[in-house]
Coordinates of C-alpha atoms (C1' of nucleotides) in Angstrom, one line a residue:
Chain A
M664 CA 0.0 0.0 0.0
S665 CA 1.6 3.3 -1.0
N666 CA 0.4 6.5 0.5
D667 CA 1.4 8.6 -2.5
K668 CA -1.3 11.1 -3.3
I669 CA -2.1 12.8 -6.5
I670 CA -3.1 16.5 -5.9
L671 CA -4.3 19.1 -8.4
H672 CA -4.0 22.8 -7.7
L673 CA -6.3 24.9 -9.9
D674 CA -5.7 28.6 -10.2
L675 CA -7.9 30.9 -12.2
D676 CA -5.8 33.2 -14.4
A677 CA -5.9 37.0 -13.6
F678 CA -9.3 36.2 -12.3
F679 CA -10.9 39.6 -11.7
A680 CA -9.6 40.9 -15.0
S681 CA -10.7 37.8 -16.9
V682 CA -14.3 38.2 -15.5
E683 CA -14.3 41.9 -16.6
E684 CA -13.1 40.9 -20.1
R685 CA -15.8 38.3 -20.3
E686 CA -18.5 40.8 -19.3
H687 CA -17.1 43.5 -21.6
P688 CA -15.9 42.0 -24.9
K689 CA -14.6 45.5 -26.0
Y690 CA -11.8 45.1 -23.4
K691 CA -10.3 42.2 -25.3
G692 CA -6.9 43.0 -26.7
K693 CA -6.3 45.8 -24.2
P694 CA -4.5 46.1 -20.9
V695 CA -7.1 45.7 -18.2
I696 CA -6.4 46.9 -14.6
V697 CA -8.8 46.1 -11.8
G698 CA -8.3 48.2 -8.7
A699 CA -8.7 51.7 -7.2
D700 CA -9.7 54.7 -9.2
P701 CA -6.4 56.0 -10.7
K702 CA -7.7 59.7 -10.7
N703 CA -5.3 60.7 -13.4
G704 CA -2.3 59.4 -11.5
Q705 CA -3.4 61.0 -8.1
G706 CA -5.4 57.9 -7.0
R707 CA -5.0 56.3 -3.6
G708 CA -5.1 52.5 -3.5
V709 CA -3.6 49.6 -5.3
V710 CA -4.0 47.2 -8.3
A711 CA -6.1 44.2 -7.3
T712 CA -5.5 42.2 -10.5
C713 CA -4.5 43.0 -14.1
N714 CA -4.5 41.0 -17.3
Y715 CA -1.5 39.6 -19.0
L716 CA -1.3 42.5 -21.5
A717 CA -1.1 45.0 -18.6
R718 CA 1.7 42.9 -17.1
E719 CA 3.7 43.5 -20.3
F720 CA 3.8 47.2 -19.2
G721 CA 5.2 46.2 -15.8
V722 CA 1.9 46.5 -13.9
R723 CA 1.5 44.0 -11.0
S724 CA -1.0 43.1 -8.3
A725 CA -0.7 45.2 -5.1
M726 CA 1.2 47.9 -7.0
P727 CA 0.1 51.5 -6.1
I728 CA -2.5 52.5 -8.7
S729 CA -0.6 55.8 -9.3
K730 CA 2.5 53.8 -10.4
A731 CA 0.3 51.6 -12.7
W732 CA -1.0 54.8 -14.2
K733 CA 2.5 56.0 -15.0
L734 CA 3.5 52.6 -16.5
C735 CA 0.3 52.2 -18.5
P736 CA -1.7 55.4 -18.9
R737 CA -3.8 54.0 -21.8
G738 CA -5.0 50.9 -20.0
I739 CA -8.6 50.3 -19.1
Y740 CA -9.0 50.9 -15.3
V741 CA -12.1 49.3 -13.7
R742 CA -13.3 49.3 -10.1
P743 CA -13.6 45.8 -8.7
N744 CA -17.1 44.2 -8.6
F745 CA -16.5 41.7 -5.8
E746 CA -20.1 40.4 -5.8
L747 CA -19.8 39.4 -9.4
Y748 CA -16.5 37.7 -8.8
A749 CA -17.9 35.8 -5.9
K750 CA -20.8 34.6 -8.0
V751 CA -18.5 33.5 -10.9
S752 CA -16.2 31.8 -8.4
H753 CA -19.0 30.0 -6.8
D754 CA -20.3 28.7 -10.2
I755 CA -16.8 27.5 -11.1
M756 CA -16.1 25.8 -7.8
S757 CA -19.4 24.0 -8.1
L758 CA -18.4 22.6 -11.5
I759 CA -15.1 21.4 -10.1
K760 CA -16.3 19.8 -6.9
K761 CA -17.7 16.7 -8.6
Y762 CA -14.3 15.5 -9.8
P763 CA -12.1 14.9 -6.7
D764 CA -12.5 12.8 -3.6
K765 CA -11.8 15.9 -1.6
F766 CA -12.0 19.5 -2.6
E767 CA -10.5 22.5 -0.7
Q768 CA -11.3 26.0 -1.8
V769 CA -8.4 28.3 -0.8
S770 CA -9.7 31.6 -2.0
V771 CA -11.9 33.1 -4.7
D772 CA -9.6 31.9 -7.4
E773 CA -7.9 28.8 -6.1
G774 CA -8.6 25.3 -5.0
F775 CA -7.0 21.9 -4.3
L776 CA -8.4 18.6 -5.6
D777 CA -7.3 15.3 -4.1
V778 CA -7.8 12.9 -7.0
T779 CA -5.7 10.0 -5.6
N780 CA -8.6 7.5 -5.8
K781 CA -10.1 8.9 -9.0
V782 CA -7.2 8.4 -11.4
K783 CA -4.7 5.5 -11.8
D784 CA -1.6 7.6 -12.6
Y785 CA -0.2 11.0 -13.6
E786 CA -1.2 10.6 -17.2
E787 CA -4.8 10.2 -16.3
A788 CA -4.5 13.1 -13.9
E789 CA -3.3 15.3 -16.7
K790 CA -6.2 14.2 -18.9
L791 CA -8.6 15.1 -16.1
A792 CA -7.0 18.5 -15.7
G793 CA -7.4 19.1 -19.4
K794 CA -11.1 18.2 -19.2
I795 CA -11.7 20.5 -16.2
K796 CA -9.9 23.4 -17.9
K797 CA -12.0 23.0 -21.1
E798 CA -15.2 22.8 -19.1
I799 CA -14.5 26.0 -17.2
L800 CA -13.5 27.8 -20.4
N801 CA -16.7 26.6 -22.2
K802 CA -19.1 27.2 -19.5
E803 CA -17.7 30.2 -17.7
K804 CA -15.4 31.8 -20.4
V805 CA -12.3 32.1 -18.2
T806 CA -9.1 30.2 -18.2
C807 CA -7.2 28.6 -15.4
S808 CA -3.8 26.9 -14.9
V809 CA -3.3 23.6 -13.2
G810 CA -0.5 22.0 -11.3
I811 CA -0.3 18.3 -10.5
G812 CA 2.0 16.8 -7.9
P813 CA 2.3 14.4 -5.0
N814 CA 1.3 17.0 -2.4
K815 CA -0.3 20.4 -2.0
L816 CA 3.0 22.3 -2.0
I817 CA 4.3 20.8 -5.2
A818 CA 0.9 21.1 -6.9
K819 CA 0.6 24.8 -6.0
L820 CA 4.1 25.6 -7.2
A821 CA 3.4 23.7 -10.4
S822 CA 0.3 25.6 -11.2
D823 CA 2.3 28.8 -10.9
Y824 CA 5.0 27.5 -13.3
K825 CA 3.2 27.9 -16.6
K826 CA 0.5 30.6 -16.9
P827 CA -1.9 31.4 -18.3
Y828 CA -3.9 28.3 -19.3
G829 CA -0.9 26.0 -18.5
T830 CA -0.7 22.5 -17.1
T831 CA 2.4 21.4 -15.2
V832 CA 2.9 17.8 -14.1
I833 CA 5.5 17.0 -11.4
K834 CA 5.8 13.3 -10.7
P835 CA 7.1 12.4 -7.2
E836 CA 10.5 11.4 -8.5
D837 CA 10.9 14.9 -10.1
A838 CA 9.7 16.9 -7.2
R839 CA 13.1 17.6 -5.6
K840 CA 14.7 18.7 -8.9
F841 CA 11.7 20.9 -9.7
I842 CA 11.6 22.7 -6.4
S843 CA 15.4 23.1 -6.1
K844 CA 15.6 25.5 -9.0
L845 CA 13.0 27.9 -7.6
N846 CA 13.7 31.1 -5.7
V847 CA 12.9 30.9 -2.0
R848 CA 10.3 33.7 -2.4
K849 CA 8.1 31.2 -4.2
L850 CA 7.6 29.2 -1.1
P851 CA 4.4 29.9 0.8
G852 CA 5.1 31.9 4.0
I853 CA 8.3 33.4 2.7
G854 CA 7.5 37.1 1.9
P855 CA 9.7 40.2 1.4
K856 CA 11.0 40.3 5.0
T857 CA 12.0 36.6 5.3
E858 CA 13.5 36.8 1.8
A859 CA 15.7 39.6 2.9
V860 CA 16.9 37.8 6.0
L861 CA 17.6 34.7 4.0
K862 CA 19.6 36.8 1.5
E863 CA 21.8 37.9 4.4
L864 CA 22.5 34.2 5.0
K865 CA 23.4 33.9 1.3
I866 CA 20.3 31.8 0.7
E867 CA 18.4 32.7 -2.5
T868 CA 17.4 29.5 -4.1
V869 CA 15.5 26.6 -2.7
N870 CA 18.5 24.4 -3.4
Q871 CA 20.6 26.6 -1.2
L872 CA 17.9 26.5 1.5
A873 CA 17.9 22.6 1.3
K874 CA 21.7 22.6 1.9
T875 CA 21.5 24.9 5.0
D876 CA 21.5 23.0 8.3
V877 CA 18.2 23.0 10.2
K878 CA 19.8 24.5 13.3
T879 CA 20.7 27.7 11.5
L880 CA 17.2 28.0 10.2
V881 CA 15.6 27.3 13.6
D882 CA 17.9 29.7 15.4
T883 CA 16.9 32.4 12.9
F884 CA 13.2 31.7 12.3
G885 CA 12.0 29.6 15.2
V886 CA 9.6 26.7 14.4
F887 CA 9.1 28.1 10.9
G888 CA 12.7 27.2 10.3
Y889 CA 11.8 23.5 10.4
R890 CA 8.9 24.1 8.0
M891 CA 11.2 26.0 5.6
H892 CA 13.6 23.1 5.6
E893 CA 10.9 20.6 4.9
M894 CA 9.5 22.6 2.1
S895 CA 13.0 22.9 0.6
L896 CA 13.0 19.1 0.2
G897 CA 9.5 19.2 -1.4
I898 CA 7.9 17.7 1.7
D899 CA 4.3 18.6 2.6
E900 CA 2.1 16.1 4.6
S901 CA -0.9 18.4 4.9
E902 CA -4.2 17.1 3.7
V903 CA -6.8 18.5 1.4
T904 CA -9.5 19.5 3.9
E905 CA -13.1 20.3 3.2
E906 CA -14.0 21.7 6.6
Y907 CA -13.4 25.3 7.2
E908 CA -14.5 27.6 10.1
T909 CA -14.5 31.4 10.0
K910 CA -12.3 32.8 12.7
S911 CA -13.1 36.5 12.4
L912 CA -15.2 38.9 10.4
G913 CA -14.7 42.6 9.8
R914 CA -14.4 45.7 7.6
E915 CA -11.9 48.5 7.1
T916 CA -11.7 51.6 5.0
T917 CA -9.1 54.1 3.9
F918 CA -10.4 57.6 3.8
E919 CA -10.2 59.6 0.5
E920 CA -8.3 62.1 2.5
D921 CA -6.7 61.7 5.9
V922 CA -9.0 63.0 8.7
D923 CA -8.7 64.4 12.2
N924 CA -12.3 65.0 13.0
P925 CA -13.5 62.3 15.5
E926 CA -17.1 62.6 14.2
I927 CA -15.9 61.4 10.8
V928 CA -14.2 58.4 12.3
F929 CA -17.2 57.5 14.5
N930 CA -19.5 57.7 11.4
A931 CA -17.2 55.5 9.4
I932 CA -17.1 52.9 12.2
G933 CA -20.9 53.0 12.3
E934 CA -21.1 52.3 8.6
L935 CA -18.6 49.6 8.7
V936 CA -20.4 47.8 11.5
D937 CA -23.8 48.2 9.8
E938 CA -22.3 46.5 6.7
F939 CA -20.8 43.4 8.3
H940 CA -23.4 43.0 11.0
E941 CA -25.8 41.9 8.2
E942 CA -23.5 39.1 7.5
I943 CA -23.3 38.2 11.2
I944 CA -27.0 37.8 11.5
A945 CA -27.4 36.1 8.1
S946 CA -24.7 33.5 9.1
D947 CA -26.0 33.1 12.6
I948 CA -22.7 34.1 14.2
Q949 CA -22.0 35.2 17.8
F950 CA -18.8 36.8 18.9
K951 CA -17.1 37.9 22.2
T952 CA -14.2 40.1 21.0
V953 CA -14.3 43.4 19.2
S954 CA -11.1 44.9 17.7
I955 CA -10.4 48.2 16.1
K956 CA -7.6 49.2 13.8
I957 CA -6.3 52.8 13.3
R958 CA -3.7 53.8 10.8
Y959 CA -2.1 57.2 10.9
E960 CA -1.1 59.2 7.9
N961 CA 2.5 57.9 8.2
F962 CA 1.2 54.3 8.0
E963 CA 1.9 53.6 11.7
T964 CA -0.8 51.1 12.6
H965 CA -2.4 50.3 16.0
T966 CA -5.0 47.8 17.1
R967 CA -7.0 47.6 20.3
A968 CA -9.3 44.8 21.5
K969 CA -12.0 44.2 24.1
T970 CA -13.4 40.8 25.0
F971 CA -16.8 40.4 26.6
E972 CA -17.5 37.8 29.2
F973 CA -20.3 36.5 27.0
Y974 CA -21.1 35.8 23.4
T975 CA -23.4 38.3 21.6
N976 CA -24.5 39.4 18.2
E977 CA -25.7 42.9 19.2
K978 CA -24.8 45.7 16.8
Q979 CA -24.9 48.5 19.3
L980 CA -22.4 46.6 21.5
V981 CA -19.9 46.5 18.7
K982 CA -20.3 50.2 17.9
D983 CA -20.0 51.3 21.5
A984 CA -16.9 49.1 22.1
A985 CA -15.3 50.2 18.9
N986 CA -15.9 53.9 19.6
Q987 CA -14.5 53.5 23.1
L988 CA -11.4 51.6 21.8
C989 CA -10.7 54.4 19.3
Q990 CA -10.9 57.3 21.8
P991 CA -7.2 57.3 22.8
F992 CA -6.2 57.7 19.1
L993 CA -8.4 60.8 18.5
N994 CA -8.0 64.4 19.3
I995 CA -4.3 64.1 19.6
G996 CA -3.4 66.2 16.6
R997 CA -2.6 63.3 14.3
K998 CA -4.4 62.6 11.0
I999 CA -6.0 59.2 10.4
R1000 CA -5.7 57.3 7.2
L1001 CA -7.7 54.1 7.9
V1002 CA -10.1 52.8 10.4
G1003 CA -11.3 49.2 10.8
V1004 CA -13.5 47.0 13.0
R1005 CA -13.4 43.3 13.4
V1006 CA -15.1 40.7 15.6
S1007 CA -13.5 37.4 16.6
G1008 CA -13.9 34.7 19.3
L1009 CA -16.7 33.4 17.2
N1010 CA -19.5 31.0 18.1
L1011 CA -20.6 29.7 14.8
G1012 CA -24.2 28.8 14.0
E1013 CA -24.8 25.5 12.3
K1014 CA -25.1 27.2 8.9
Q1015 CA -21.6 28.4 9.0
K1016 CA -19.8 25.2 9.9
T1017 CA -19.6 24.1 6.3
L1018 CA -17.6 24.8 3.2
K1019 CA -15.8 28.1 2.8
E1020 CA -17.9 30.4 0.6
V1021 CA -15.8 33.3 -0.5
Chain B
dT248 C1' 6.3 54.0 -6.0
dC249 C1' 3.8 55.3 -1.5
dT250 C1' 1.3 51.7 0.0
dG251 C1' -6.7 48.2 -0.5
dG252 C1' -9.4 45.0 2.0
dG253 C1' -10.5 40.5 3.2
dG254 C1' -8.4 37.3 6.1
dT255 C1' -4.9 33.7 8.9
dC256 C1' -1.2 32.5 11.9
dC257 C1' 2.6 33.3 15.1
dT258 C1' 5.0 35.5 19.0
dA259 C1' 5.6 37.5 23.4
dG260 C1' 4.3 39.4 27.7
dG261 C1' 1.1 39.7 31.5
dA262 C1' -2.9 38.2 34.3
dC263 C1' -4.7 34.6 36.6
dC264 C1' -5.5 29.9 38.4
dC265 C1' -4.2 25.7 40.6
Chain C
dT912 C1' 14.7 36.6 52.0
dC913 C1' 14.2 36.3 47.4
dT914 C1' 10.6 34.2 45.2
dG915 C1' 7.8 27.1 41.2
dG916 C1' 5.7 25.6 37.3
dG917 C1' 2.2 24.5 34.0
dG918 C1' -1.9 25.9 31.5
dT919 C1' -5.1 29.2 29.6
dC920 C1' -6.8 33.5 28.2
dC921 C1' -6.2 38.1 26.5
dT922 C1' -3.8 41.8 24.1
dA923 C1' -0.8 44.0 20.5
dG924 C1' 2.0 43.8 16.8
dG925 C1' 3.8 41.8 12.6
dA926 C1' 4.4 38.8 8.5
dC927 C1' 2.0 36.8 5.1
dC928 C1' -1.6 35.3 1.5
dC929 C1' -4.9 36.3 -2.3

DNA sequence: TCTGGGGTCCTAGGACCC
DNA sequence: TCTGGGGTCCTAGGACCC
């Protein structure tokens, strides 16, 4: 009995931009940038997603929209329509779910499929991937890329290897070689900060990471050092899991212009709470902790939290707690850029203890 | 270049309990 | 005089992911 798995990772290509192209055929053949209003280069905010044509101009996700505007002034700039993307995502995930033994939705545009007992080998897995890709394209008019490998880590890195509309198959015996060549930044959990620390240690490729002794990594990164070392060898024992429980729920907003009037902050908090409280009621959620987040104009960010001795779902309680928690940050002669409210310590109603619905 | 909004997970210190 | 040890909960900050 072998315990080798066959995992597919499916990633929708430039998802938000693809949906916009689908809805607006006149966008085809043009750079499409989904994100904040660029306001002739003065806009505040970032790029959410852009299509591959926009990427040729150097535009990237998470880039300030003002920079995107400089790189690609003639692009088509659209505000995101998250409700639409959620609907299309839901439709696509519903199509996919029937194929694997287990399906895990990771985000709006990604999912893992454990097909170990559905296919007899990697050739069959590749055929299945082709079938799923065509079905999504025919029925939903968007493309996706698929990675196939012996675990979630390899499958995920493989789906990223050839995009858009690519399929990359990494058999178990090729996993080490495949992962060795990658930059450490590709590994999940290694972001800009960790990348910089690794660079100081002269570690830039996964191969160099694999050759580093675990002690050095653990001394530098704590328990994550072990995980980094495992990943560098292509090891990932985690299962494709269908269960998912929400841990927190909230909203935040960046003001059009930085503010110092407390009334404006309180009003914003009220609106944010009104918005997500609907979700709390609809999903039958109770909570016991309320947190606020304040970001000053210089991007310095603070959080404060208050935990009740009981679970509740009362809107006014959230507003009162949030206002109270904000007080120390107001009227001190500093301008505020962002305010946020979040509830956690959740007691989930039966409805919510199911699949993640993004 | 000047940094969104939705989240998750980790760490570290302090309070408190037995 | 010089002060345990383990567990749990809470808070604040930070890195990271999509």
